[in-house]
Coordinates of C-alpha atoms and ligand atoms in Angstrom, one line a residue:
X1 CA 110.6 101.8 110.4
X2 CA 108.7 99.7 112.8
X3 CA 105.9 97.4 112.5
X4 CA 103.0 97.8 115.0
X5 CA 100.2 95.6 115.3
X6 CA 97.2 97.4 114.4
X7 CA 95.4 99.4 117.2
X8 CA 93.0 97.4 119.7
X9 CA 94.7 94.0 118.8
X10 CA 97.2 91.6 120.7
X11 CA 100.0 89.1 120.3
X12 CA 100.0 85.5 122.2
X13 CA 103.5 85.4 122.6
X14 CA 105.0 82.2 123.8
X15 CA 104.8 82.8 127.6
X16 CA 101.2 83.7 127.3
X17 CA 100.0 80.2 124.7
X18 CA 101.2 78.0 127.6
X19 CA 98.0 79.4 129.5
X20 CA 96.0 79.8 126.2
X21 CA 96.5 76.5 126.0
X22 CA 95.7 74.8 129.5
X23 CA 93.3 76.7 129.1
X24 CA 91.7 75.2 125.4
X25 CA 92.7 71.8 126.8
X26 CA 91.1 72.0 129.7
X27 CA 87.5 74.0 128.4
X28 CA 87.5 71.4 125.4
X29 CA 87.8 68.4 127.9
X30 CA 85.1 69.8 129.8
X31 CA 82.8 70.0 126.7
X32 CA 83.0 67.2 125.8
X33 CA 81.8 65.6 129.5
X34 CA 78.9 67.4 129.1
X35 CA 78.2 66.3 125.7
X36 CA 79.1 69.5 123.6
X37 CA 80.0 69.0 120.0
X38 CA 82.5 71.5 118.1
X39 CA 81.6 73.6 115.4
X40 CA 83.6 75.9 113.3
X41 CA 81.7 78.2 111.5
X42 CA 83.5 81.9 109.0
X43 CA 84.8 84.9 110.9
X44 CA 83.0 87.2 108.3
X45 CA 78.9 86.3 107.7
X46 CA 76.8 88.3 105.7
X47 CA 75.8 91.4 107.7
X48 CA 72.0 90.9 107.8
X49 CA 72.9 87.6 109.7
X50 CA 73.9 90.0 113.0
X51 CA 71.5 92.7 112.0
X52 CA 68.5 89.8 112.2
X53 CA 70.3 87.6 115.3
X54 CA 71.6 90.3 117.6
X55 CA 69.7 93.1 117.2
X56 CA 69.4 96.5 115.2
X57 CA 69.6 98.4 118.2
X58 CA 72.6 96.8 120.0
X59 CA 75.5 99.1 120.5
X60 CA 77.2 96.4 119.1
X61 CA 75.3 96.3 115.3
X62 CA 75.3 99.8 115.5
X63 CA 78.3 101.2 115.7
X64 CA 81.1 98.4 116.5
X65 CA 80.9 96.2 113.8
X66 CA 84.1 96.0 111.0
X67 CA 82.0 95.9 107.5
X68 CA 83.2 95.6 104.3
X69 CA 82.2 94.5 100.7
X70 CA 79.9 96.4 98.2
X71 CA 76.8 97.7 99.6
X72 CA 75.3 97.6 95.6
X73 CA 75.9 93.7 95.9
X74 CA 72.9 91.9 95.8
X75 CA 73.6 89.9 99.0
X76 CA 75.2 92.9 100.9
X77 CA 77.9 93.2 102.6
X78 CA 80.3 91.1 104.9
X79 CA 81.0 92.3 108.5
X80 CA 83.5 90.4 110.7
X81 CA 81.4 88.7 113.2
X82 CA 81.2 90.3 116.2
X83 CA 80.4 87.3 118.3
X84 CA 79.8 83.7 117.6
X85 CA 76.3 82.8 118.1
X86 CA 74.7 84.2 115.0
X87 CA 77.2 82.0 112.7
X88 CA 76.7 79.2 114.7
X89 CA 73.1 79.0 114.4
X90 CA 73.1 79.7 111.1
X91 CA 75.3 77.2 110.3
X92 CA 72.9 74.4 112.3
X93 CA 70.0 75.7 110.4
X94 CA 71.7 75.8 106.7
X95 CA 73.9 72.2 107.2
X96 CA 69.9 71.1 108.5
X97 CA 70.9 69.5 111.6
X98 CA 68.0 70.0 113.6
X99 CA 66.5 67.4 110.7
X100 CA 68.7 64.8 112.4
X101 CA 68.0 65.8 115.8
X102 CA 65.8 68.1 117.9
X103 CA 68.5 68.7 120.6
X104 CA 72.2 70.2 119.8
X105 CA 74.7 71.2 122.0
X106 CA 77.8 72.9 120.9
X107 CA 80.6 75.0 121.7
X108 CA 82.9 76.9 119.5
X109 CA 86.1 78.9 120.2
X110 CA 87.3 81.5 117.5
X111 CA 88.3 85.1 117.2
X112 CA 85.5 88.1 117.4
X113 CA 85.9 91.7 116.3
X114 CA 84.1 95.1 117.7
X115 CA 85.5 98.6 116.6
X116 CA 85.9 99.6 120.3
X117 CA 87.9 102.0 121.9
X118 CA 91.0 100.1 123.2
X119 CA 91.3 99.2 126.9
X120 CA 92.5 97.0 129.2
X121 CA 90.7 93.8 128.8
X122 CA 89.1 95.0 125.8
X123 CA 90.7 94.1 122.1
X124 CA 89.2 94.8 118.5
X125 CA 90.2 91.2 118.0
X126 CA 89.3 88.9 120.5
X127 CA 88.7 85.5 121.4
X128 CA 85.2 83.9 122.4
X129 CA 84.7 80.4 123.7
X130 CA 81.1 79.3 124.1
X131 CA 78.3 77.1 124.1
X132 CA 74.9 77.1 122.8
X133 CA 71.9 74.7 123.6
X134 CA 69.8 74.5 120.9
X135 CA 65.9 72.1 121.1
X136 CA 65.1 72.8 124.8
X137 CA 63.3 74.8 127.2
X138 CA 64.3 72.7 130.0
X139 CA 65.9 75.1 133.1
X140 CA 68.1 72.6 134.0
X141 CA 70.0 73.4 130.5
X142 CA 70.2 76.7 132.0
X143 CA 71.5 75.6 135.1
X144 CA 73.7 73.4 133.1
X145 CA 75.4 75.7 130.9
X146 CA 76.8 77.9 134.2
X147 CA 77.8 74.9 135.7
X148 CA 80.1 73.9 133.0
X149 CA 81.4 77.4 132.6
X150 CA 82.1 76.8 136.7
X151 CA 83.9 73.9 136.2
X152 CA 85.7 75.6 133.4
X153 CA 87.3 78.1 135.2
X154 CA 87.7 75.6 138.0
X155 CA 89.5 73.2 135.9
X156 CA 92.3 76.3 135.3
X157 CA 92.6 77.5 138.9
X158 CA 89.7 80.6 138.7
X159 CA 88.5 80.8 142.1
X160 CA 87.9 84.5 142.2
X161 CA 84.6 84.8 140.3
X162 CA 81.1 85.8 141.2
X163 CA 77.9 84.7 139.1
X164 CA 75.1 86.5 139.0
X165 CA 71.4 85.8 137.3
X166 CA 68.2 87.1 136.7
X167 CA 65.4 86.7 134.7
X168 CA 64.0 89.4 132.3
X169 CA 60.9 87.9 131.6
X170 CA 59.1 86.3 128.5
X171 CA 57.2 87.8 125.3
X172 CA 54.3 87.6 127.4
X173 CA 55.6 89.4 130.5
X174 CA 58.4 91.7 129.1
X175 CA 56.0 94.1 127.9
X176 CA 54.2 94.5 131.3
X177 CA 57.8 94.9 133.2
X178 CA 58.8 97.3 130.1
X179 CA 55.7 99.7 130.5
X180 CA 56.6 99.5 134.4
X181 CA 60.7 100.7 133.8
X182 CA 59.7 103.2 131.4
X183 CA 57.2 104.8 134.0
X184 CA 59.7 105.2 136.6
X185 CA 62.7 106.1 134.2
X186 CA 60.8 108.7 132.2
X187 CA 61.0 111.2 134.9
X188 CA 64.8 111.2 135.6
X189 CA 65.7 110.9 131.5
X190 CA 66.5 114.4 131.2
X191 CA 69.5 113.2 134.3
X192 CA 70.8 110.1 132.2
X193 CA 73.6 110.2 130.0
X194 CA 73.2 110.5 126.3
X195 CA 73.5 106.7 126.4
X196 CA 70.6 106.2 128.2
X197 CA 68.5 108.7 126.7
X198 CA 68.9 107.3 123.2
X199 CA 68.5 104.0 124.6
X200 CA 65.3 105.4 126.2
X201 CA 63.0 104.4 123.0
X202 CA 64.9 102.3 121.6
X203 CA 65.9 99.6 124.0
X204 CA 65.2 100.6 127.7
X205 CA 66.2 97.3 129.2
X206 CA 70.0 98.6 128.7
X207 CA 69.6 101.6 130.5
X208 CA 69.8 99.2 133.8
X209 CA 73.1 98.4 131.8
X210 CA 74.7 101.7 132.2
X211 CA 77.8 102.2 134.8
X212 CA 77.5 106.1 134.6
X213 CA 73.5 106.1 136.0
X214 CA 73.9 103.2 138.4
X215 CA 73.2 104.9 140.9
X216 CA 70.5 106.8 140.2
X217 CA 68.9 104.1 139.2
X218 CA 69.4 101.7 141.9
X219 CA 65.4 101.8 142.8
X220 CA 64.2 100.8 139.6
X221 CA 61.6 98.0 139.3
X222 CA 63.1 94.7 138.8
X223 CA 62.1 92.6 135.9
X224 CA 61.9 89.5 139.0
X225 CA 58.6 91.3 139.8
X226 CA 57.2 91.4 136.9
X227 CA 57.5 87.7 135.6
X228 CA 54.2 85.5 134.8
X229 CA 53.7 82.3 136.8
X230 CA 55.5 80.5 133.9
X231 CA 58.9 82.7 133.9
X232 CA 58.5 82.7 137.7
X233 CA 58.3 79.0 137.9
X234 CA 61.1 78.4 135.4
X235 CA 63.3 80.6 137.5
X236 CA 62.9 78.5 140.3
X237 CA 64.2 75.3 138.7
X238 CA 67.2 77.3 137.4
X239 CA 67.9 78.4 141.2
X240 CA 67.0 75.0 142.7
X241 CA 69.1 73.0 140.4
X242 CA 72.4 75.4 141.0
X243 CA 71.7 74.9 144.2
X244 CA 72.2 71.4 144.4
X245 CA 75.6 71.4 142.5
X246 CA 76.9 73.8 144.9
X247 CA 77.3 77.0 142.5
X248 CA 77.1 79.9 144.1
X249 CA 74.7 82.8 142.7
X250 CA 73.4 85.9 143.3
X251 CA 70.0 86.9 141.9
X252 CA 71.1 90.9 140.4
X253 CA 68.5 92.7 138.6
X254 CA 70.7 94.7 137.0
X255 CA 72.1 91.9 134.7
X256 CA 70.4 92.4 131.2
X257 CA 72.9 91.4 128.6
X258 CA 73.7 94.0 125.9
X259 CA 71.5 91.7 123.4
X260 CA 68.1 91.5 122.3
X261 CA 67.7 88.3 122.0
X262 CA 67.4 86.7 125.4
X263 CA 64.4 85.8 127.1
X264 CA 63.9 84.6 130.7
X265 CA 67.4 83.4 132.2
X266 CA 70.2 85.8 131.9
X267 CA 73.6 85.4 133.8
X268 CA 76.8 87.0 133.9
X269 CA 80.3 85.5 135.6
X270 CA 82.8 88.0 136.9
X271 CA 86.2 88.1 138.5
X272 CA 87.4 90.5 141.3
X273 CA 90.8 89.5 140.0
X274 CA 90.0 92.3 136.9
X275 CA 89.8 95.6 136.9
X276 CA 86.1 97.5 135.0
X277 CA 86.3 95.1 132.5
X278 CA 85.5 92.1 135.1
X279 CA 83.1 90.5 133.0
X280 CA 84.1 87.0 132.2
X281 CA 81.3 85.2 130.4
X282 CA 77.9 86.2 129.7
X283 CA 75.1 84.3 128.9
X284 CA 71.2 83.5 128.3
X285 CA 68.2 81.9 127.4
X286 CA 67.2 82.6 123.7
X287 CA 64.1 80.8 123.2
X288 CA 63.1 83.0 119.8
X289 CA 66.0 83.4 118.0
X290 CA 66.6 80.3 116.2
X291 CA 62.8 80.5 114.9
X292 CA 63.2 83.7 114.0
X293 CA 66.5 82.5 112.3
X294 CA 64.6 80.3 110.0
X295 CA 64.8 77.9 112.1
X296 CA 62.8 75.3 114.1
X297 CA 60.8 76.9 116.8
X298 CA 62.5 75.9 119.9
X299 CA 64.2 77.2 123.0
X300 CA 68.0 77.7 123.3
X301 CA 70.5 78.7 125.7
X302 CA 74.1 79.1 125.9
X303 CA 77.1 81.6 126.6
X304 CA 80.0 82.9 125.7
X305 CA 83.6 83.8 127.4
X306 CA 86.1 86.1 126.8
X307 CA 89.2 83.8 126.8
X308 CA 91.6 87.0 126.6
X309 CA 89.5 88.0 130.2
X310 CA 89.9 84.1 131.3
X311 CA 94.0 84.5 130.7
X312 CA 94.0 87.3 132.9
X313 CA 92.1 85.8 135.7
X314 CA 94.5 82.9 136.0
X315 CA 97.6 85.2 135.9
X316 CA 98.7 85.9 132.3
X317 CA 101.6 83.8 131.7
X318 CA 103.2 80.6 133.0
X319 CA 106.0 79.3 132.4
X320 CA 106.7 76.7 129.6
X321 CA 106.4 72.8 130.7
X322 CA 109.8 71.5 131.3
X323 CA 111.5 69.1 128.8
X324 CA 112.5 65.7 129.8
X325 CA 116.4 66.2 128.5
X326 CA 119.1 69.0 127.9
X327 CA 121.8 67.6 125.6
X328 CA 125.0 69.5 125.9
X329 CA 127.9 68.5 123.2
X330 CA 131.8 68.7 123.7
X331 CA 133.3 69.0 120.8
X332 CA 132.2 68.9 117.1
X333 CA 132.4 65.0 117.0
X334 CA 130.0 65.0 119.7
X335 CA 127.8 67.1 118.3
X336 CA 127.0 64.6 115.2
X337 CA 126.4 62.0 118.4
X338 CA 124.3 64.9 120.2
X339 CA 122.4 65.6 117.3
X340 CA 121.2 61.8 116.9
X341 CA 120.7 61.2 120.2
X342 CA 118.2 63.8 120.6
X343 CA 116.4 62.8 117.4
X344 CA 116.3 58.9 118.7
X345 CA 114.8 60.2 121.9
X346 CA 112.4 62.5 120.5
X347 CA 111.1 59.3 118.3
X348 CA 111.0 58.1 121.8
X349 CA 108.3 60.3 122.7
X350 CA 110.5 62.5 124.9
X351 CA 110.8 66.2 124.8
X352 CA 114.0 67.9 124.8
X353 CA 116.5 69.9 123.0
X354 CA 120.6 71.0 121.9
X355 CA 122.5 74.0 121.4
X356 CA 122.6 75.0 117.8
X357 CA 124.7 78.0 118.5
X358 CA 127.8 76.6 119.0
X359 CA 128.3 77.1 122.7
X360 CA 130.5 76.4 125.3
X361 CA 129.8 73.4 127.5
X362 CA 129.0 75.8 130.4
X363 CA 126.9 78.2 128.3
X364 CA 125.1 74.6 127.3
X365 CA 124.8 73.3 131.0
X366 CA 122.9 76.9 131.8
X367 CA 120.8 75.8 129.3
X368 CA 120.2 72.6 130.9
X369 CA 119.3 74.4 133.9
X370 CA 117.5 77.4 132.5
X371 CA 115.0 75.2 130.9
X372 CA 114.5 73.0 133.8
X373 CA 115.4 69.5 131.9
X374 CA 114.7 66.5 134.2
X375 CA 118.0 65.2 132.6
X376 CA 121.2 66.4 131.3
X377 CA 122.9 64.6 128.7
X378 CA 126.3 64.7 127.9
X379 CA 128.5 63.5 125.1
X380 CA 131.9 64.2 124.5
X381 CA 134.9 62.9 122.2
X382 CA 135.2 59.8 124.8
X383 CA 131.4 58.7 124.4
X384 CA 131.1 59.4 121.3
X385 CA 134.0 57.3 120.4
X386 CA 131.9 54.5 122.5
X387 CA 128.9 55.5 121.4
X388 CA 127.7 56.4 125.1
X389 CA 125.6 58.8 126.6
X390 CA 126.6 60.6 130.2
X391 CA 123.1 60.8 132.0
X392 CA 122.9 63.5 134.9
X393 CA 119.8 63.5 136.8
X394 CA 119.0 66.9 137.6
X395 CA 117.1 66.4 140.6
X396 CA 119.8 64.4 142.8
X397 CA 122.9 65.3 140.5
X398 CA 123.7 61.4 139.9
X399 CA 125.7 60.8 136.8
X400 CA 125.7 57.5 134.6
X401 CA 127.1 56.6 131.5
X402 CA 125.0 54.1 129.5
X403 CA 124.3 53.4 125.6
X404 CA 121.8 55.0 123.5
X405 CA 119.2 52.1 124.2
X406 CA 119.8 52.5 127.9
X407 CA 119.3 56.3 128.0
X408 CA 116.1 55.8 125.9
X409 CA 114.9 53.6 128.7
X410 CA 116.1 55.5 131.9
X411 CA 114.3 58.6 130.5
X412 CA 111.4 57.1 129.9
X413 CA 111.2 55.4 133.1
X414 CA 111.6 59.3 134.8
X415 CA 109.1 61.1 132.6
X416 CA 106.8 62.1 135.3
X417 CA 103.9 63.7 132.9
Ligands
ZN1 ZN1 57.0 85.3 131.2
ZN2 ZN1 73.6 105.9 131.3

């Protein structure tokens, strides 16, 4: 019989970790020029933990998250965590950090699980990379978060992607803007989905979520509207300050995020290089949920990327980065030679490889090619009898035939990365 990996998760097979990796290299990089700090926090938290951060009435805590454990057990039960931020918090509030310092910025990168239905785009496993700026109600942190996530996707070659913000208000405003959606909503209800209607009580900011209703919706009254002076004002300095970094934006006040937890900015990146599932990062301000954590009482932002959407966006695979040397062996003498030449050049800090499948010197020389090796080296009965190496340079096809030492030194002195 055969194995299948189970339903709604994925392999990273070598062609695709090449990405995965520029990727990683170049989003930690970034992180750490704007002064993020890594944490690493369990896959699997307690299940009040998401039922407290992200909300009872998220699709998400409702119905997508994979629980397990023994529901008698005093603590409860485990779920796998279904995104990053409620761990990551936690883990700030328990380890007492913000007893060190009032402002933390950090970024994790780890698998997330939802029991969703399958789709392109969208695993039961995935992989979240994100940030979260906790001791601040500054806007510019806003601001800065989306321009790091800008220069993220700049840093790997993204250039199809659209951002879009808005601002759904504060605890004093929210209810005024809430009153105001339900008004005009509660006369088309009985036309919404069942989505939307359950949503209707329960959490009606989502229903401006919904794909199915868009358009019936379209007129709605926008949370913008609705904002006090101090939401309003913060808004501004959000926009101003993306402004002046040259991030483009569009204001949408559809974007809501499918959690409770945010407060005033909200923002959403995209790619036209996707198909539905375009959505590349979301993000927010949170300014109650780390107080309502057990926390200290301060504002936060951050966001968090899909990395699986990311990969697609810059193409989905690449090929692997060429090696500095091919060694090809005639004979089994040469092979001892090839075999220790190869090691001495590795310890040399160059990449390369042999055949270990007893090949012909032509099948070995398609090798050579085939991976792209800057050099070919060559060793037969005659060098190894003199303990020489045959050096072809693959770009011009020159051939030499130096020592060991030599080799060591010419390669090096060609390494172009
Ligand atoms: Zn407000
Ligand atoms: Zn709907």
């Amino acid at each position: 019989m055969n194995f299948q990996a189970p339903e709604g998760t994925h392999d990273i097979t070598p062609e695709q970790v090449v990405l995965w990796n520029r990727l990683e290299k170049a989003a930690r990089e970034m992180f750490g020029r704007f002064g993020y700090e890594e944490v690493r926090t369990p896959i699997f938290e307690y299940t009040a933990l998401f039922h407290k951060s992200s909300g009872e009435t998220t699709d998400i805590v409702e119905k997508e998250m994979f629980t397990f454990g023994d529901p008698e057990d005093k603590k409860g039960t485990y779920s796998l965590r279904p995104e990053l931020t409620p761990g990551t918090i936690r883990a700030l509030i328990e380890g007492q950090l913000f007893a060190k310092k009032n402002f933390w910025k950090v970024w994790y990168l780890g698998p997330a699980f939802r029991k969703e239905r399958p789709q392109k785009g969208r695993y039961r496993q995935f992989t979240q990379i994100g940030v979260e700026a906790m001791g601040s109600s500054d806007p510019l942190v806003d601001a800065e978060t989306m321009v790091l996530f800008a220069e993220i996707l700049k840093a790997v070659g993204v250039t199809a992607w659209e951002l879009r913000i808005n601002s759904i208000g504060c605890k004093e405003c929210r209810p005024t803007y809430r009153e105001a959606l339900k008004a005009y909503i509660q006369p088309l209800l009985g036309t919404l989905d069942e989505n939307c209607q359950r949503r209707f009580e329960r959490n009606v900011f989502r229903i401006l979520d919904c794909k199915v209703d868009a358009e019936k919706l379209k007129d709605a009254p926008k949370a913008m509207d609705h904002l006090c002076p101090q939401c309003k004002a913060h808004m501004a300095v959000v926009e101003k300050a993306l402004q002046s970094c040259g991030v483009p934006y569009r204001v949408d006040p559809r974007i809501v995020r499918g959690l409770d937890y945010y407060t005033r900015t909200v923002y959403e990146f995209s790619s036209s290089a996707l198909g539905s599932q375009n959505a590349l990062a979301g993000g927010g301000r949170y300014d109650t949920l780390v107080g309502s954590m057990g926390g200290p009482d301060v504002g936060s932002v951050g966001f968090a990327a899909g990395v699986e959407r990311i990969l697609l966006a810059m193409g989905g695979e690449a090929p692997p980065p060429a090696p500095d040397f091919y060694a090809v062996a005639a004979g089994d003498v040469a092979r001892d030679e090839v075999f220790k030449t190869v090691m001495a050049l590795r310890r040399a800090g160059l990449s390369g490889d042999m055949d270990f499948e007893g090949r012909s010197v032509k099948a070995q020389m398609r090798s050579a090619n085939k991976a792209a090796a800057r050099y070919a080296l060559f060793i037969g009965p005659e060098e190894a009898l003199k303990g020489a190496v045959k050096v072809k340079d693959m770009k011009d096809g020159a051939e030499q035939t130096v020592s060991l030492d030599e080799a060591v030194q010419k390669l090096q002195g060609g390494k172009t990365s």
